[in-house]
Short mmCIF file of C-alpha atoms in Angstrom, two decimals:
data_model
loop_
_atom_site.label_atom_id
_atom_site.label_comp_id
_atom_site.label_asym_id
_atom_site.label_seq_id
_atom_site.Cartn_x
_atom_site.Cartn_y
_atom_site.Cartn_z
CA MET A 1 71.14 -230.13 137.49
CA PRO A 2 69.91 -228.59 134.20
CA ASN A 3 67.31 -226.62 136.16
CA GLN A 4 69.99 -225.32 138.53
CA ASN A 5 72.17 -224.21 135.61
CA MET A 6 69.20 -222.43 134.07
CA SER A 7 68.48 -220.70 137.39
CA ASP A 8 72.10 -219.60 137.73
CA LYS A 9 72.06 -218.16 134.22
CA ARG A 10 68.86 -216.22 134.93
CA ARG A 11 70.34 -214.91 138.18
CA GLN A 12 73.49 -213.79 136.36
CA SER A 13 71.37 -212.10 133.70
CA ARG A 14 69.34 -210.23 136.32
CA ASN A 15 72.51 -209.17 138.12
CA LEU A 16 73.99 -207.89 134.87
CA LYS A 17 70.86 -205.90 134.07
CA THR A 18 70.82 -204.47 137.60
CA ALA A 19 74.46 -203.43 137.28
CA VAL A 20 73.80 -201.74 133.94
CA VAL A 21 70.82 -199.84 135.33
CA LEU A 22 72.74 -198.73 138.42
CA PHE A 23 75.67 -197.61 136.27
CA GLY A 24 73.29 -195.59 134.12
CA VAL A 25 71.65 -193.98 137.15
CA VAL A 26 74.99 -193.06 138.74
CA GLY A 27 76.30 -191.73 135.44
CA GLY A 28 73.18 -189.65 134.98
CA MET A 29 73.46 -188.22 138.48
CA VAL A 30 77.10 -187.27 137.91
CA GLY A 31 76.22 -185.63 134.61
CA LEU A 32 73.40 -183.67 136.17
CA SER A 33 75.61 -182.52 139.03
CA PHE A 34 78.10 -181.02 136.57
CA ALA A 35 75.34 -179.45 134.49
CA ALA A 36 73.26 -178.19 137.42
CA VAL A 37 74.89 -174.77 137.83
CA PRO A 38 74.98 -173.68 134.16
CA LEU A 39 71.51 -175.11 133.57
CA TYR A 40 70.16 -173.26 136.61
CA GLN A 41 71.80 -170.03 135.45
CA LEU A 42 70.33 -170.45 131.97
CA PHE A 43 66.91 -171.23 133.47
CA CYS A 44 67.07 -168.07 135.59
CA GLN A 45 68.11 -165.90 132.64
CA VAL A 46 65.33 -167.22 130.43
CA THR A 47 62.54 -167.16 133.01
CA GLY A 48 63.61 -164.39 135.38
CA PHE A 49 63.38 -166.91 138.24
CA GLY A 50 64.64 -165.52 141.54
CA GLY A 51 64.64 -161.97 140.20
CA THR A 52 67.36 -162.61 137.62
CA THR A 53 67.46 -159.83 135.04
CA GLY A 54 67.87 -159.98 131.28
CA VAL A 55 70.64 -158.55 129.08
CA ALA A 56 70.40 -156.71 125.75
CA ALA A 57 72.61 -154.54 123.53
CA ALA A 58 70.39 -151.44 123.62
CA ALA A 59 67.01 -150.11 124.72
CA PRO A 60 64.28 -150.19 122.06
CA GLY A 61 62.90 -146.78 122.97
CA ALA A 62 59.59 -145.80 124.56
CA THR A 63 56.68 -146.74 122.30
CA GLY A 64 53.79 -147.46 124.67
CA PRO A 65 51.33 -145.19 126.46
CA GLU A 66 52.72 -142.39 128.62
CA ASP A 67 51.33 -143.97 131.77
CA GLN A 68 53.33 -147.19 131.33
CA LYS A 69 55.94 -146.27 133.92
CA VAL A 70 57.72 -148.03 136.76
CA VAL A 71 59.45 -146.56 139.80
CA VAL A 72 62.82 -148.30 140.26
CA THR A 73 64.31 -148.18 143.77
CA PHE A 74 68.02 -148.89 144.18
CA ASP A 75 69.39 -150.95 147.06
CA SER A 76 72.94 -151.90 148.09
CA ASN A 77 74.62 -154.37 150.44
CA VAL A 78 78.20 -155.37 151.22
CA ALA A 79 79.26 -158.85 152.33
CA ARG A 80 81.16 -159.13 155.61
CA ASP A 81 84.31 -160.31 153.86
CA LEU A 82 84.64 -157.06 151.88
CA ASN A 83 85.87 -153.85 153.52
CA TRP A 84 84.11 -151.52 151.09
CA GLU A 85 81.55 -148.76 151.17
CA PHE A 86 78.88 -149.29 148.52
CA ARG A 87 75.74 -147.25 147.89
CA PRO A 88 73.45 -146.01 145.09
CA GLU A 89 73.95 -142.41 143.94
CA GLN A 90 70.20 -142.01 143.48
CA ARG A 91 67.43 -143.53 145.53
CA ARG A 92 64.76 -143.83 142.83
CA LEU A 93 64.13 -143.33 139.13
CA THR A 94 60.84 -143.29 137.24
CA VAL A 95 61.27 -145.18 133.98
CA ARG A 96 58.90 -145.47 131.04
CA GLY A 97 58.57 -148.85 129.31
CA GLY A 98 61.24 -149.30 126.62
CA GLU A 99 63.06 -146.11 127.61
CA GLY A 100 66.78 -146.34 128.38
CA ALA A 101 67.78 -145.32 131.91
CA LEU A 102 71.14 -144.67 133.56
CA ALA A 103 71.93 -145.01 137.27
CA PHE A 104 75.15 -144.96 139.27
CA TYR A 105 76.48 -146.77 142.30
CA SER A 106 79.46 -145.58 144.32
CA ALA A 107 82.08 -147.93 145.79
CA LYS A 108 85.09 -147.19 147.99
CA ASN A 109 87.82 -149.48 149.29
CA ASP A 110 88.26 -148.73 153.01
CA GLY A 111 91.01 -151.32 153.35
CA THR A 112 94.79 -150.97 153.23
CA LYS A 113 95.30 -153.34 150.29
CA PRO A 114 93.91 -153.61 146.76
CA ILE A 115 90.79 -155.76 146.70
CA THR A 116 88.81 -157.32 143.86
CA GLY A 117 85.06 -157.55 144.33
CA THR A 118 82.14 -158.91 142.36
CA ALA A 119 78.47 -157.95 142.55
CA SER A 120 75.48 -160.27 142.68
CA PHE A 121 72.05 -158.84 142.00
CA ASN A 122 68.33 -159.41 141.72
CA VAL A 123 65.10 -157.50 141.36
CA THR A 124 61.87 -157.71 143.31
CA PRO A 125 59.17 -158.61 142.74
CA TYR A 126 60.84 -161.68 141.27
CA LYS A 127 58.21 -162.01 138.55
CA ALA A 128 59.43 -158.72 137.05
CA GLY A 129 63.00 -159.96 136.65
CA ILE A 130 62.57 -161.19 133.09
CA TYR A 131 61.40 -157.71 132.04
CA PHE A 132 64.24 -155.78 133.71
CA ILE A 133 66.87 -155.61 130.95
CA LYS A 134 70.44 -154.39 131.46
CA THR A 135 72.50 -153.01 128.60
CA GLU A 136 75.59 -152.13 130.66
CA CYS A 137 76.51 -152.92 134.25
CA PHE A 138 79.48 -152.95 136.59
CA CYS A 139 78.18 -156.34 137.72
CA PHE A 140 79.21 -157.89 134.37
CA THR A 141 82.88 -157.88 135.43
CA GLU A 142 84.96 -157.98 138.61
CA GLN A 143 86.02 -154.64 140.07
CA THR A 144 89.45 -153.98 141.60
CA LEU A 145 89.86 -150.98 143.90
CA GLN A 146 93.11 -149.67 145.34
CA PRO A 147 93.31 -148.67 149.04
CA GLY A 148 91.13 -145.60 149.56
CA GLN A 149 89.99 -145.54 145.93
CA GLN A 150 86.42 -144.43 145.24
CA VAL A 151 84.65 -145.01 141.91
CA ASP A 152 81.25 -144.32 140.39
CA MET A 153 79.93 -147.34 138.51
CA PRO A 154 77.13 -147.16 135.92
CA VAL A 155 74.22 -149.45 135.24
CA GLN A 156 72.17 -148.88 132.08
CA PHE A 157 68.83 -150.62 131.75
CA TYR A 158 65.29 -150.49 130.48
CA ILE A 159 61.94 -152.03 131.33
CA ASP A 160 60.62 -154.33 128.62
CA PRO A 161 57.20 -152.94 127.57
CA ASP A 162 55.83 -156.49 127.69
CA LEU A 163 55.80 -156.12 131.48
CA PHE A 164 52.66 -153.99 131.10
CA THR A 165 50.75 -156.56 129.03
CA ASP A 166 51.77 -159.79 130.74
CA PRO A 167 48.84 -160.84 132.98
CA ASP A 168 51.30 -161.81 135.73
CA THR A 169 53.13 -158.47 135.80
CA LYS A 170 50.82 -155.82 134.34
CA ASP A 171 50.07 -154.59 137.87
CA VAL A 172 53.75 -154.00 138.73
CA ARG A 173 54.60 -150.32 139.16
CA ASP A 174 57.45 -150.55 141.68
CA ILE A 175 60.67 -152.54 141.25
CA VAL A 176 63.65 -152.80 143.59
CA LEU A 177 67.08 -153.38 142.04
CA SER A 178 69.42 -154.78 144.68
CA TYR A 179 73.17 -155.42 144.52
CA THR A 180 75.44 -157.16 147.00
CA PHE A 181 79.21 -156.80 146.61
CA HIS A 182 81.37 -159.75 147.66
CA ARG A 183 85.09 -160.35 147.71
CA ALA A 184 85.79 -162.17 144.44
CA ALA A 185 86.23 -165.78 145.58
CA ASP A 186 87.90 -167.08 142.42
CA ALA A 187 90.07 -164.04 141.77
CA VAL A 188 93.74 -163.85 142.74
CA GLN A 189 93.73 -160.71 144.84
CA PRO A 190 96.25 -158.05 143.79
CA GLU A 191 98.20 -158.34 147.05
CA GLN A 192 98.53 -162.08 146.45
CA LYS A 193 99.98 -161.44 143.00
CA THR A 194 102.52 -159.02 144.48
CA SER A 195 103.46 -161.54 147.18
CA ALA A 196 103.88 -164.31 144.62
CA VAL A 197 106.27 -162.19 142.58
CA ALA A 198 108.24 -161.16 145.65
CA THR A 199 108.62 -164.70 147.02
CA GLY A 200 108.78 -166.63 143.76
CA ASP A 201 111.69 -168.98 143.08
CA ALA A 202 114.54 -167.32 141.21
CA ARG A 203 115.53 -169.26 138.14
CA PRO A 204 118.96 -168.72 136.63
CA GLY A 205 119.02 -167.76 133.00
CA GLY A 206 120.32 -170.08 130.31
#
């Protein structure tokens, strides 16, 4: 009987330890699931993974050799859920390392209602992403266009001179900057706001 009691106590102890470990694993998985998106975004911004670009307040100015130049090609796409025209105003720019550059994209709402859109972006080759630095961009905020409205949207950027000395990127002389405009998924579209006001419950005043 004493041996059986001892065995039961050991079994209970093992079960308790197993439960604690499982609870820790599940808790860790939940925590990681919540942190995954911001951590991935931070990882991309720091490393340039997937062609993610950097952000800075201003260009440092060209300081390297004259031949440290990159040809930037501009690309545009529109998601199927967005009835917009969207295109670059210039096809290519030649940019010297550290030198500030300005380009424009044009967008037009071909729909019959106001629409809010947001732009995703990347650069190729992906390894150059960390050295493509934006100082101003329409992609930083959502854009709302009225029916038939056309706008020119700026993007200011520079190429970090370190691109030309990094062993992994020193051979890069051509970069493609690509944007895709989507309907803003989390935004309350302007027509929805108007509808909500028109159909909202009337509340008598005090």
